[in-house]
Tab-separated table of C-alpha atoms in Angstrom:
chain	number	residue	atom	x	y	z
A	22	UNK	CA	-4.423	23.755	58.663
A	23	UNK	CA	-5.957	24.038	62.071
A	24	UNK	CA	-3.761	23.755	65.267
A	25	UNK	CA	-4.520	21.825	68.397
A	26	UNK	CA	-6.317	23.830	71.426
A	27	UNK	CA	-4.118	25.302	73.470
A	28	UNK	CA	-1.487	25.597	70.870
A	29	UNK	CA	-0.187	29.191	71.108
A	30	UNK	CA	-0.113	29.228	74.454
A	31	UNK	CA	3.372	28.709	76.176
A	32	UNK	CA	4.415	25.126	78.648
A	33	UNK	CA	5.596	27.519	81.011
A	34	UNK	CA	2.141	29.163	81.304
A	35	UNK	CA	0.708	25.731	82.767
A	36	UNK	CA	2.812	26.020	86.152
A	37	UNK	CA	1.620	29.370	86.784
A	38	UNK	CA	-2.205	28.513	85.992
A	39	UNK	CA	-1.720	25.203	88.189
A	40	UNK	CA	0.090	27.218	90.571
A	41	UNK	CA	-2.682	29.717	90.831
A	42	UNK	CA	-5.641	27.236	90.905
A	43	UNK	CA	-3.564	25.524	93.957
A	44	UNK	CA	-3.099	28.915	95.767
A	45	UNK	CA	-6.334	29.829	95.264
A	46	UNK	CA	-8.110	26.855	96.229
A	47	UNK	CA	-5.892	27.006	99.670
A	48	UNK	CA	-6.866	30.271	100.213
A	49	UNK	CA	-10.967	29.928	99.903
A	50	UNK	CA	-11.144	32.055	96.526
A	51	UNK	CA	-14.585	32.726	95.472
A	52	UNK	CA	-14.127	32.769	91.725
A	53	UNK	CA	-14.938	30.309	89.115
A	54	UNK	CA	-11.343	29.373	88.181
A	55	UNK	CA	-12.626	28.026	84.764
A	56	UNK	CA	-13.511	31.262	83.946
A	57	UNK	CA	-10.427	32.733	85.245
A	58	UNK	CA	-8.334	30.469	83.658
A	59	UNK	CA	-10.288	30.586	80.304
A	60	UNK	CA	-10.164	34.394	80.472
A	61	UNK	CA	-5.949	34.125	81.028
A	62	UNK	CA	-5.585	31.225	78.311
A	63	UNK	CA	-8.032	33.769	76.077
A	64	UNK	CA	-5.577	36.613	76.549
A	65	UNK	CA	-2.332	34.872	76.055
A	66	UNK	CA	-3.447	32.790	72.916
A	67	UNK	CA	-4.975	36.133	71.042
A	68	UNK	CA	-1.688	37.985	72.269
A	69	UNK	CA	0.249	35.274	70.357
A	70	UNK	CA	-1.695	35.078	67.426
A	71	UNK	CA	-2.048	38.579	66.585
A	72	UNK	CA	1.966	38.645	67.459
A	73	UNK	CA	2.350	35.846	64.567
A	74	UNK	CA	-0.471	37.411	62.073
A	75	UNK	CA	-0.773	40.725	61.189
A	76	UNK	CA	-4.679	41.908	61.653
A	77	UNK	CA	-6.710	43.292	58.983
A	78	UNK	CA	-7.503	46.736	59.973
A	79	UNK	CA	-10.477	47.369	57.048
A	80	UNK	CA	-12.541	48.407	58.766
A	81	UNK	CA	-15.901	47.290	56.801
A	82	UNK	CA	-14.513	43.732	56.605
A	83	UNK	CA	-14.193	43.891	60.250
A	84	UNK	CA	-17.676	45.515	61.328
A	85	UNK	CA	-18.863	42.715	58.646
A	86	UNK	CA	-17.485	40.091	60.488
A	87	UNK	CA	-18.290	41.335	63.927
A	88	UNK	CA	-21.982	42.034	63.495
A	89	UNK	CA	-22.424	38.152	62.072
A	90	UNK	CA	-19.999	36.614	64.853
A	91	UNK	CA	-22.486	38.601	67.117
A	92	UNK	CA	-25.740	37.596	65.907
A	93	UNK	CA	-24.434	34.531	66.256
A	94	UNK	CA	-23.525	34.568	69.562
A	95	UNK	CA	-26.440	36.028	70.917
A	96	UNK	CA	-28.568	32.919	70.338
A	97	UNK	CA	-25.236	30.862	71.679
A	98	UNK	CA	-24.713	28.920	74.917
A	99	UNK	CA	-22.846	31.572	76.411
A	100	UNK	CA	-23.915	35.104	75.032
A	101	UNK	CA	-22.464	37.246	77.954
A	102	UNK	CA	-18.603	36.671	77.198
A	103	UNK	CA	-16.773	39.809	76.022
A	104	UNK	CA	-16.309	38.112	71.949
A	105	UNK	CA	-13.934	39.422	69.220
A	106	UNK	CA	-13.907	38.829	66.144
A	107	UNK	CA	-10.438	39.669	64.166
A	108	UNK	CA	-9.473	39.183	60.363
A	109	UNK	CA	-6.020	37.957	60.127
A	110	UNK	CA	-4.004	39.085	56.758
A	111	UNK	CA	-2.882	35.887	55.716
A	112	UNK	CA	-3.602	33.457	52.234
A	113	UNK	CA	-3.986	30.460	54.776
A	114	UNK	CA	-7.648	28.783	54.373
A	115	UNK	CA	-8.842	28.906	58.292
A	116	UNK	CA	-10.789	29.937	61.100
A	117	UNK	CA	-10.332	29.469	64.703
A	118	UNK	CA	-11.188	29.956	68.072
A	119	UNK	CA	-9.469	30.680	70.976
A	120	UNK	CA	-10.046	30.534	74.569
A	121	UNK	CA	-12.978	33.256	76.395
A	122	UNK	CA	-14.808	34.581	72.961
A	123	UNK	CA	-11.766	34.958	70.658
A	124	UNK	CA	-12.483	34.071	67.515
A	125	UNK	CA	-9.903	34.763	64.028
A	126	UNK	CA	-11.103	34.295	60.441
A	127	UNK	CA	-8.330	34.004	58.327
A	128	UNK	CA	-8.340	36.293	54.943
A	129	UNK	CA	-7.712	33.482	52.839
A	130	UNK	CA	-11.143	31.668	53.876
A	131	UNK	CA	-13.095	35.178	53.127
A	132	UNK	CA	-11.406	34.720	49.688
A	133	UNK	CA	-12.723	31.634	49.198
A	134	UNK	CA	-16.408	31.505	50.607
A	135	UNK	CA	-18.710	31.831	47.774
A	136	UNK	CA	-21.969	32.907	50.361
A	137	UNK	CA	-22.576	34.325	53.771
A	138	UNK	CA	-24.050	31.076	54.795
A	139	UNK	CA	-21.171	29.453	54.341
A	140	UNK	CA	-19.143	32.274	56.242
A	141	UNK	CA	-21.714	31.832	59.166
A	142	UNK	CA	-21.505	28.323	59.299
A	143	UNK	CA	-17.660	28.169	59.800
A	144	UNK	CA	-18.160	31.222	62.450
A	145	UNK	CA	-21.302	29.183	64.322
A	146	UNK	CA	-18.673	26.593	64.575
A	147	UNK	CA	-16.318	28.539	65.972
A	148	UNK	CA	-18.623	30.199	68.744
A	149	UNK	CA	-19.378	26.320	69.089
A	150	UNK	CA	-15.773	25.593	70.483
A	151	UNK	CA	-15.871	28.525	72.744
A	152	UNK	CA	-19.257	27.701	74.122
A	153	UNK	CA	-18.255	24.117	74.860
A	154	UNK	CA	-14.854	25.393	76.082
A	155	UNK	CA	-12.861	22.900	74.094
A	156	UNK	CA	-9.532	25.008	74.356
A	157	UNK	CA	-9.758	24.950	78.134
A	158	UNK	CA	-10.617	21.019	78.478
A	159	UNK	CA	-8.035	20.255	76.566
A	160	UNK	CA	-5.439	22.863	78.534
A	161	UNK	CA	-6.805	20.525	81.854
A	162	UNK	CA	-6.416	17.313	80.113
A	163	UNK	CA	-2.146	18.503	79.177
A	164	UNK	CA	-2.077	19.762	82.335
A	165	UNK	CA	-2.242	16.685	84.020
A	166	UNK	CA	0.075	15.015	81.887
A	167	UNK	CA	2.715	17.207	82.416
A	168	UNK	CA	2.462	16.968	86.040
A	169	UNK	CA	2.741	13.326	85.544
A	170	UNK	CA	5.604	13.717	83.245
A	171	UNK	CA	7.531	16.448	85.399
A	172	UNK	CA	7.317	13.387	87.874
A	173	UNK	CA	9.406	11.290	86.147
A	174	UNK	CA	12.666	12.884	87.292
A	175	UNK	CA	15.513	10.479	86.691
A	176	UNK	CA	17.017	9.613	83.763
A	177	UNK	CA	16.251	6.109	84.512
A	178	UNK	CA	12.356	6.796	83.232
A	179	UNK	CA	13.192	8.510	79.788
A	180	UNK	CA	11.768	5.695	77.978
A	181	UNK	CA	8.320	5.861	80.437
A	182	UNK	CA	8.536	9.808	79.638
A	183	UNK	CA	8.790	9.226	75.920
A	184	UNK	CA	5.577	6.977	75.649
A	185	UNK	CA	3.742	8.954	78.060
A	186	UNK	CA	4.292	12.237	75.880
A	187	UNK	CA	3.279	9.947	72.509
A	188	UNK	CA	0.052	9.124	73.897
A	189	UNK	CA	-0.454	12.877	75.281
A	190	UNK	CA	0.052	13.709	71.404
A	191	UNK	CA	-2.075	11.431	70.404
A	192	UNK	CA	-4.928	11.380	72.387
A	193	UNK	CA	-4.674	15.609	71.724
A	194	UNK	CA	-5.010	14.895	68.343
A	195	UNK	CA	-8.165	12.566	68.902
A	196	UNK	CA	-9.461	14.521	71.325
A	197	UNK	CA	-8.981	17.691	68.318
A	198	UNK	CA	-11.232	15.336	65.775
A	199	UNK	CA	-13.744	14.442	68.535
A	200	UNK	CA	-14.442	18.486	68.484
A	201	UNK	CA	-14.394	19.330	65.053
């Protein structure tokens, strides 16, 4: 089962990107804050993961992975990123990509590929999401509903809240489908 972009990373993250984009933007900063806020969703949601999965640590598996992920990415949208590419030791059937070039293949799929086409089709897919920054869109997109929603301060509003954060769901869950 795949998870929605942005997933693993925190609510309480989103202030302190937003608050950071605001400071910055104040202050004149010369930086693409995509990038800056890709690289910081990157780190948090691999942090996460490899917090909830254990990593396969073969080290031929992982050298087999890595040198296909690369030759993938090198004739990608956006070869210069700093990719990894991690095994995770679990039975679940998956692959997935998280923000700024890190991308997880779950054990379970590698058990049930029958051809290294089909293994570099589901990683070409993956490097897909990361060129087209999905993850961070769809951070932006949440983002702005849960400024909206942090609006909505009285109690008076819980039913306005309520539908607001069902049609956040479900337009994440669309906008999920749209990407895959």
């Amino acid at each position: 089962m795949s998870r929605r972009p942005g997933y693993w990373v925190g609510r309480g993250f989103g202030g302190v990107v937003a608050a950071a984009a605001v400071l910055c933007l104040a202050l004149g900063c010369k930086v693409d804050l995509n990038d800056e806020i890709e690289q910081l969703l990157g780190a948090m949601s691999a942090k996460s993961l490899e917090a909830e999965y254990a990593v396969d640590e073969d080290p031929l598996m992982n050298a087999y992975i890595t040198r296909m992920g690369k030759s993938l990415v090198a004739v990608s949208g956006r070869p210069n990123l700093p990719y990894s590419f991690k095994v995770l030791d679990t039975d679940q059937v998956n692959a997935m990509a998280a923000p700024y070039g890190h991308l997880y293949v779950f054990k379970g799929l590698l058990d049930l590929v029958d051809t290294e086409d089909e293994l570099a089709a589901v990683l070409g897919h993956e490097v897909t999401h990361v060129v087209a920054r999905h993850s961070l869109k769809s951070f932006k997109e949440s983002l702005l509903f849960d400024l909206v929603l942090s609006s909505f301060k009285n109690r008076k509003y819980n039913d306005a809240k309520t539908v607001l954060a069902l049609g956040n769901l479900f337009r994440e869950l669309r906008y999920s489908r749209v990407h895959e």
